[in-house]
Short mmCIF file of C-alpha atoms and ligand atoms in Angstrom, two decimals:
data_model
loop_
_atom_site.label_atom_id
_atom_site.label_comp_id
_atom_site.label_asym_id
_atom_site.label_seq_id
_atom_site.Cartn_x
_atom_site.Cartn_y
_atom_site.Cartn_z
CA MET L 6 -4.45 -20.80 -8.76
CA GLU L 7 -4.58 -24.74 -7.39
CA ASN L 8 -2.00 -26.01 -9.05
CA ARG L 9 0.08 -23.59 -8.09
CA ARG L 10 -0.88 -23.83 -4.53
CA ASP L 11 -0.67 -27.42 -4.26
CA ARG L 12 2.82 -27.08 -5.54
CA PHE L 13 4.39 -25.00 -3.33
CA SER L 14 2.52 -26.88 -0.47
CA GLU L 15 3.96 -30.05 -1.44
CA GLU L 16 7.53 -28.22 -1.35
CA ARG L 17 6.66 -26.11 1.52
CA ARG L 18 5.55 -29.12 3.63
CA ASP L 19 9.68 -30.69 3.18
CA LEU L 20 10.97 -27.11 4.52
CA LEU L 21 8.50 -26.65 7.25
CA GLY L 22 6.72 -28.06 10.10
CA LYS L 23 3.50 -27.42 10.49
CA ALA L 24 3.82 -26.15 14.27
CA LEU L 25 4.35 -22.37 13.72
CA THR L 26 1.40 -22.79 11.25
CA VAL L 27 -0.96 -23.67 13.69
CA THR L 28 0.19 -21.10 16.06
CA LEU L 29 0.27 -18.29 13.44
CA ALA L 30 -3.26 -19.02 12.25
CA GLY L 31 -5.22 -18.51 15.23
CA LEU L 32 -3.21 -15.15 16.17
CA ALA L 33 -3.48 -13.85 12.94
CA ALA L 34 -7.15 -14.42 12.72
CA GLY L 35 -7.05 -12.88 15.82
CA THR L 36 -4.99 -9.74 14.93
CA LEU L 37 -5.64 -8.90 11.13
CA ALA L 38 -8.67 -6.72 12.37
CA ILE L 39 -6.36 -4.27 13.81
CA GLY L 40 -5.89 -1.32 11.52
CA ASN L 41 -9.13 -2.18 9.58
CA ASP L 42 -9.53 2.00 8.97
CA ARG L 43 -6.18 2.54 7.93
CA VAL L 44 -6.36 -0.20 5.80
CA GLU L 45 -9.62 1.12 4.14
CA ALA L 46 -7.89 4.49 3.90
CA ALA L 47 -5.06 3.27 1.80
CA GLU L 48 -7.19 1.43 -0.39
CA GLU L 49 -9.26 4.31 -0.89
CA ALA L 50 -5.89 6.19 -1.69
CA ALA L 51 -4.88 3.22 -4.03
CA ALA L 52 -8.13 3.60 -5.85
CA GLY L 53 -7.33 7.14 -6.29
CA GLU L 54 -10.52 8.11 -4.35
CA LYS L 55 -8.55 9.95 -1.44
CA SER L 56 -5.36 11.09 -0.56
CA LEU L 57 -3.30 9.48 2.05
CA VAL L 58 -3.39 9.74 5.62
CA PRO L 59 -1.94 13.08 6.42
CA ILE L 60 1.12 12.95 8.52
CA PRO L 61 -0.56 13.64 12.03
CA ASP L 62 0.28 17.22 13.72
CA VAL L 63 2.85 15.51 16.87
CA PRO L 64 3.35 17.90 19.86
CA VAL L 65 6.46 19.24 20.88
CA PRO L 66 8.11 16.27 23.36
CA VAL L 67 9.03 17.92 26.47
CA ALA L 68 11.45 15.97 29.17
CA GLY L 69 10.52 12.61 29.77
CA GLU L 70 7.92 12.39 27.74
CA SER L 71 6.82 9.65 25.28
CA GLN L 72 9.83 8.03 23.13
CA ILE L 73 6.97 7.56 20.20
CA ILE L 74 6.19 10.95 20.38
CA ARG L 75 10.15 11.71 19.80
CA MET L 76 10.24 9.35 17.18
CA MET L 77 7.30 10.62 15.46
CA GLN L 78 9.18 13.87 15.66
CA ASP L 79 12.19 12.52 13.90
CA LEU L 80 10.07 11.12 11.34
CA ARG L 81 8.55 14.06 10.32
CA ARG L 82 11.88 16.01 10.38
CA ALA L 83 12.95 12.96 8.03
CA LEU L 84 10.09 12.60 5.42
CA GLY L 85 10.65 16.92 5.18
CA LYS L 86 14.59 16.04 3.83
CA PRO L 87 15.04 14.80 0.37
CA ILE L 88 15.00 10.80 0.24
CA GLU L 89 18.50 10.53 -0.31
CA GLN L 90 19.39 12.44 2.67
CA ARG L 91 17.29 9.74 5.30
CA ARG L 92 19.09 6.47 6.51
CA TRP L 93 16.50 4.70 8.34
CA GLY L 94 17.69 2.68 10.85
CA MET L 95 16.67 0.78 13.96
CA VAL L 96 17.46 0.18 17.27
CA ILE L 97 16.41 -3.08 19.67
CA ASP L 98 17.06 -2.88 23.48
CA LEU L 99 17.68 -6.47 24.61
CA ARG L 100 17.64 -5.45 27.93
CA LYS L 101 13.99 -4.65 27.47
CA CYS L 102 12.49 -7.42 24.97
CA VAL L 103 10.33 -9.56 26.90
CA GLY L 104 9.72 -12.19 24.26
CA CYS L 105 5.94 -11.65 24.19
CA GLN L 106 6.09 -11.87 20.21
CA ALA L 107 3.71 -8.57 19.93
CA CYS L 108 5.77 -7.41 17.28
CA THR L 109 5.93 -10.42 15.59
CA ILE L 110 2.19 -10.60 15.52
CA ALA L 111 1.36 -7.27 14.54
CA CYS L 112 3.56 -7.54 11.28
CA ILE L 113 1.85 -10.36 10.33
CA ALA L 114 -1.70 -8.43 10.85
CA GLU L 115 0.01 -5.06 9.32
CA ASN L 116 1.57 -7.29 6.01
CA LYS L 117 -1.21 -9.89 5.60
CA LEU L 118 1.47 -12.10 5.96
CA PRO L 119 0.59 -16.07 5.14
CA PRO L 120 1.67 -19.17 6.67
CA GLY L 121 5.36 -19.69 6.72
CA VAL L 122 6.28 -16.13 6.23
CA VAL L 123 7.39 -13.91 9.10
CA TYR L 124 9.54 -10.46 8.71
CA ARG L 125 10.12 -10.18 12.46
CA PRO L 126 10.71 -13.54 14.45
CA VAL L 127 12.06 -13.40 17.97
CA ILE L 128 14.40 -15.77 18.27
CA THR L 129 14.13 -17.40 21.82
CA GLU L 130 17.21 -18.80 23.44
CA GLU L 131 17.52 -20.90 26.58
CA LYS L 132 20.40 -20.62 28.33
CA GLY L 133 21.88 -22.65 31.84
CA GLN L 134 20.96 -26.00 33.65
CA PHE L 135 17.74 -26.55 35.93
CA PRO L 136 17.06 -24.91 38.45
CA HIS L 137 19.36 -21.95 37.22
CA VAL L 138 18.03 -21.25 33.85
CA SER L 139 17.15 -17.90 31.89
CA LYS L 140 15.94 -17.01 28.41
CA SER L 141 17.03 -14.44 26.07
CA PHE L 142 15.24 -12.66 23.15
CA LEU L 143 16.32 -11.64 19.86
CA PRO L 144 14.00 -9.57 17.19
CA ARG L 145 15.16 -10.12 13.88
CA PRO L 146 13.93 -7.80 11.15
CA CYS L 147 15.90 -7.50 7.75
CA MET L 148 18.96 -5.80 8.71
CA GLN L 149 18.41 -3.47 5.72
CA CYS L 150 22.18 -3.99 5.21
CA GLU L 151 24.42 -1.05 3.76
CA GLU L 152 26.12 -3.92 1.79
CA PRO L 153 23.42 -6.13 1.17
CA PRO L 154 24.72 -9.76 -0.34
CA CYS L 155 21.08 -10.34 -1.16
CA VAL L 156 21.17 -7.37 -4.17
CA ASP L 157 24.25 -8.86 -5.80
CA VAL L 158 22.75 -12.28 -6.43
CA CYS L 159 19.66 -11.48 -7.70
CA PRO L 160 19.52 -12.64 -11.36
CA VAL L 161 16.87 -10.14 -12.49
CA GLY L 162 17.50 -6.90 -10.81
CA ALA L 163 14.51 -7.53 -8.60
CA THR L 164 16.09 -6.45 -5.25
CA ALA L 165 17.68 -2.99 -5.15
CA LYS L 166 18.80 -0.91 -2.27
CA ARG L 167 16.62 2.42 -2.61
CA PRO L 168 18.70 5.96 -1.72
CA ASP L 169 16.78 5.70 2.12
CA GLY L 170 18.87 2.92 2.80
CA ILE L 171 15.92 0.15 2.58
CA VAL L 172 16.41 -2.96 0.53
CA ALA L 173 13.22 -3.60 -1.29
CA ILE L 174 11.82 -6.30 -3.53
CA ASP L 175 10.16 -5.80 -6.79
CA TYR L 176 7.48 -8.58 -6.71
CA GLU L 177 6.69 -7.60 -10.41
CA ALA L 178 9.95 -8.30 -11.54
CA CYS L 179 11.07 -11.16 -8.94
CA ILE L 180 11.04 -14.87 -10.46
CA GLY L 181 11.05 -16.66 -7.75
CA CYS L 182 14.96 -18.26 -8.04
CA ARG L 183 15.37 -17.78 -4.00
CA TYR L 184 19.02 -16.86 -4.37
CA CYS L 185 18.47 -13.95 -2.41
CA ILE L 186 16.92 -16.26 0.50
CA THR L 187 20.36 -18.32 0.45
CA ALA L 188 22.64 -15.27 0.16
CA CYS L 189 20.96 -13.68 3.31
CA PRO L 190 23.16 -14.21 6.25
CA TYR L 191 20.63 -13.04 8.82
CA GLY L 192 17.79 -15.50 7.63
CA ALA L 193 15.75 -12.35 6.81
CA ARG L 194 14.06 -13.54 3.65
CA THR L 195 11.05 -16.01 3.13
CA PHE L 196 9.11 -17.37 0.45
CA ASP L 197 5.50 -16.93 -0.73
CA PHE L 198 4.53 -20.53 -1.58
CA GLY L 199 0.75 -19.35 -1.80
CA GLU L 200 -0.80 -20.94 1.14
CA PHE L 201 -3.28 -19.54 3.36
CA TYR L 202 -4.49 -20.32 6.48
CA ASP L 203 -7.43 -21.89 5.21
CA GLU L 204 -6.06 -24.74 3.42
CA GLY L 205 -8.52 -26.84 2.04
CA GLY L 206 -11.17 -24.67 1.96
CA GLU L 207 -12.45 -21.37 1.37
CA VAL L 208 -10.07 -18.69 1.95
CA ALA L 209 -11.30 -16.66 4.78
CA ALA L 210 -12.09 -12.93 4.30
CA TYR L 211 -9.59 -11.92 6.62
CA GLU L 212 -7.03 -13.52 4.07
CA GLN L 213 -8.79 -11.86 1.15
CA VAL L 214 -7.23 -8.32 2.57
CA ALA L 215 -5.05 -7.16 0.31
CA SER L 216 -1.77 -5.64 1.71
CA HIS L 217 0.11 -2.13 1.09
CA GLU L 218 3.72 -3.14 0.74
CA TYR L 219 5.88 -0.78 -1.23
CA GLY L 220 2.84 1.69 -0.95
CA LYS L 221 0.94 -0.61 -3.93
CA ARG L 222 -2.15 -2.84 -3.27
CA TRP L 223 -1.11 -6.71 -3.46
CA SER L 224 -4.22 -9.18 -2.94
CA ARG L 225 -2.63 -12.33 -3.80
CA GLU L 226 -5.50 -13.36 -5.98
CA GLY L 227 -5.02 -15.95 -8.43
CA ASP L 228 -1.06 -16.47 -8.97
CA GLY L 229 -0.85 -12.76 -8.54
CA SER L 230 2.55 -11.26 -6.59
CA PRO L 231 3.66 -11.68 -4.09
CA ILE L 232 2.67 -15.43 -4.45
CA GLY L 233 5.83 -17.00 -6.05
CA ASN L 234 8.20 -14.48 -4.58
CA ALA L 235 10.70 -13.83 -2.06
CA ARG L 236 9.20 -11.63 0.99
CA LYS L 237 10.75 -9.64 3.80
CA CYS L 238 10.64 -6.47 6.15
CA THR L 239 10.33 -3.27 4.57
CA PHE L 240 10.91 -1.29 7.58
CA CYS L 241 6.95 -0.92 6.77
CA LEU L 242 8.24 1.54 4.12
CA HIS L 243 4.44 2.14 3.66
CA ARG L 244 3.80 3.58 7.01
CA LEU L 245 6.54 5.27 6.92
CA GLU L 246 5.50 7.42 3.73
CA GLN L 247 2.10 7.96 5.72
CA GLY L 248 4.00 9.58 8.34
CA ASP L 249 3.61 6.22 10.84
CA LEU L 250 6.29 4.67 12.73
CA PRO L 251 6.70 0.50 11.73
CA THR L 252 4.02 -1.40 13.14
CA CYS L 253 6.83 -3.28 15.51
CA VAL L 254 8.09 -0.03 17.01
CA VAL L 255 4.55 0.99 18.35
CA SER L 256 3.28 -2.50 19.09
CA CYS L 257 6.19 -3.09 21.16
CA GLN L 258 5.17 -3.97 24.78
CA GLY L 259 8.39 -3.56 26.37
CA ARG L 260 9.27 -0.43 24.29
CA ALA L 261 12.21 -2.09 23.04
CA THR L 262 12.51 -0.87 19.70
CA PHE L 263 13.31 2.40 18.27
CA PHE L 264 13.36 4.06 14.87
CA GLY L 265 14.18 6.81 13.22
CA ASP L 266 16.96 8.62 10.59
CA LEU L 267 20.83 7.71 11.32
CA ASN L 268 21.12 10.49 9.55
CA ASP L 269 19.78 13.34 11.95
CA PRO L 270 22.09 13.84 14.82
CA GLU L 271 18.70 14.96 16.88
CA SER L 272 17.10 11.55 16.63
CA LEU L 273 16.63 9.21 19.07
CA VAL L 274 17.87 6.23 16.99
CA HIS L 275 21.40 8.41 16.15
CA GLU L 276 21.63 9.20 20.13
CA LEU L 277 20.97 5.15 20.79
CA ALA L 278 23.07 3.66 18.10
CA GLY L 279 25.86 5.76 19.14
CA LYS L 280 25.87 4.11 22.84
CA ALA L 281 29.18 2.13 23.53
CA ASN L 282 26.86 -0.94 24.32
CA ALA L 283 25.60 -1.03 20.82
CA THR L 284 26.08 -3.89 18.96
CA ARG L 285 25.32 -5.11 15.09
CA LEU L 286 24.96 -8.94 14.32
CA LYS L 287 27.67 -10.66 12.33
CA GLU L 288 29.88 -7.80 11.97
CA SER L 289 32.46 -9.80 10.35
CA ALA L 290 30.37 -10.16 7.16
CA GLY L 291 30.73 -6.85 6.10
CA THR L 292 26.98 -6.25 5.09
CA LYS L 293 26.75 -3.20 7.72
CA PRO L 294 23.35 -3.61 8.97
CA VAL L 295 21.50 -0.57 10.12
CA VAL L 296 19.62 -2.71 12.96
CA TYR L 297 21.60 -2.14 16.18
CA TYR L 298 21.13 -4.16 19.33
CA LEU L 299 21.50 -2.73 22.98
CA GLN L 300 22.54 -5.56 25.48
FE1 SF4 H 907 19.68 -8.61 2.37
FE2 SF4 H 907 19.50 -10.38 4.39
FE3 SF4 H 907 20.46 -7.76 4.48
FE4 SF4 H 907 17.88 -7.97 4.44
S1 SF4 H 907 19.07 -8.65 5.84
S2 SF4 H 907 19.34 -6.81 3.03
S3 SF4 H 907 17.55 -9.59 3.29
S4 SF4 H 907 21.42 -9.63 3.43
#
């Protein structure tokens, strides 16, 4: 593993600065403990010791009640349908995003992301001239495009669109060519260079905890996947299949992110995506994202 890590580290240093690594190291070390109970439950399930966490019995929401409860009801209804009848989608209300990056860090903790791998950055833009200045924030997950250019360029068929619309990567088939990273118009894919936050020393205990992307157990031991693979947001597919909302949705401090089944006319995301102020990024690229922004 050392040789591979050294090679990736050298390559990465050419591509990425160290600033993000330093910042995220501190933040991730402090937050990876979140959800330990669920990680242990998922590990037990992966080992065949117990069934996955059951879908919670969510109370029926009443008018004015939590949008989280409504989305969990929507999720539960969607999971009751055949997979090909679901179309997972996300709506992000930019008017409510305060740029706190809680979603970014929650995602890093949930998916045990290493240095340089970020699935949901919040892109910050400064406008105006002092003293008349303002900032805008744009969370950017994978758009789970209906026409995803990242799929067509893969030479080994390691990335594919699932019947529910999520664009998935088969880590065991991926050869790390990175064509998909170049093809994505949204910069939504990154590469796992095999780095750890504790560079040059012992790999810390929190970095040895496996992730459960795609419902499997990924420990990043030795040269093991997803080291050497392209990586990206999965809409927290492993959480969805247990009846949980994506971690960026539940961690959002401004309640700016919504998730559900766009095919369900009763769902909150269907309602919000149909608003007159709903837009999608780079419509001209013809990729048909299922992430909508309200502005
Ligand atoms: Fe593929 Fe990029 Fe679209 Fe995600 S946003 S599906 S990585 S092209």
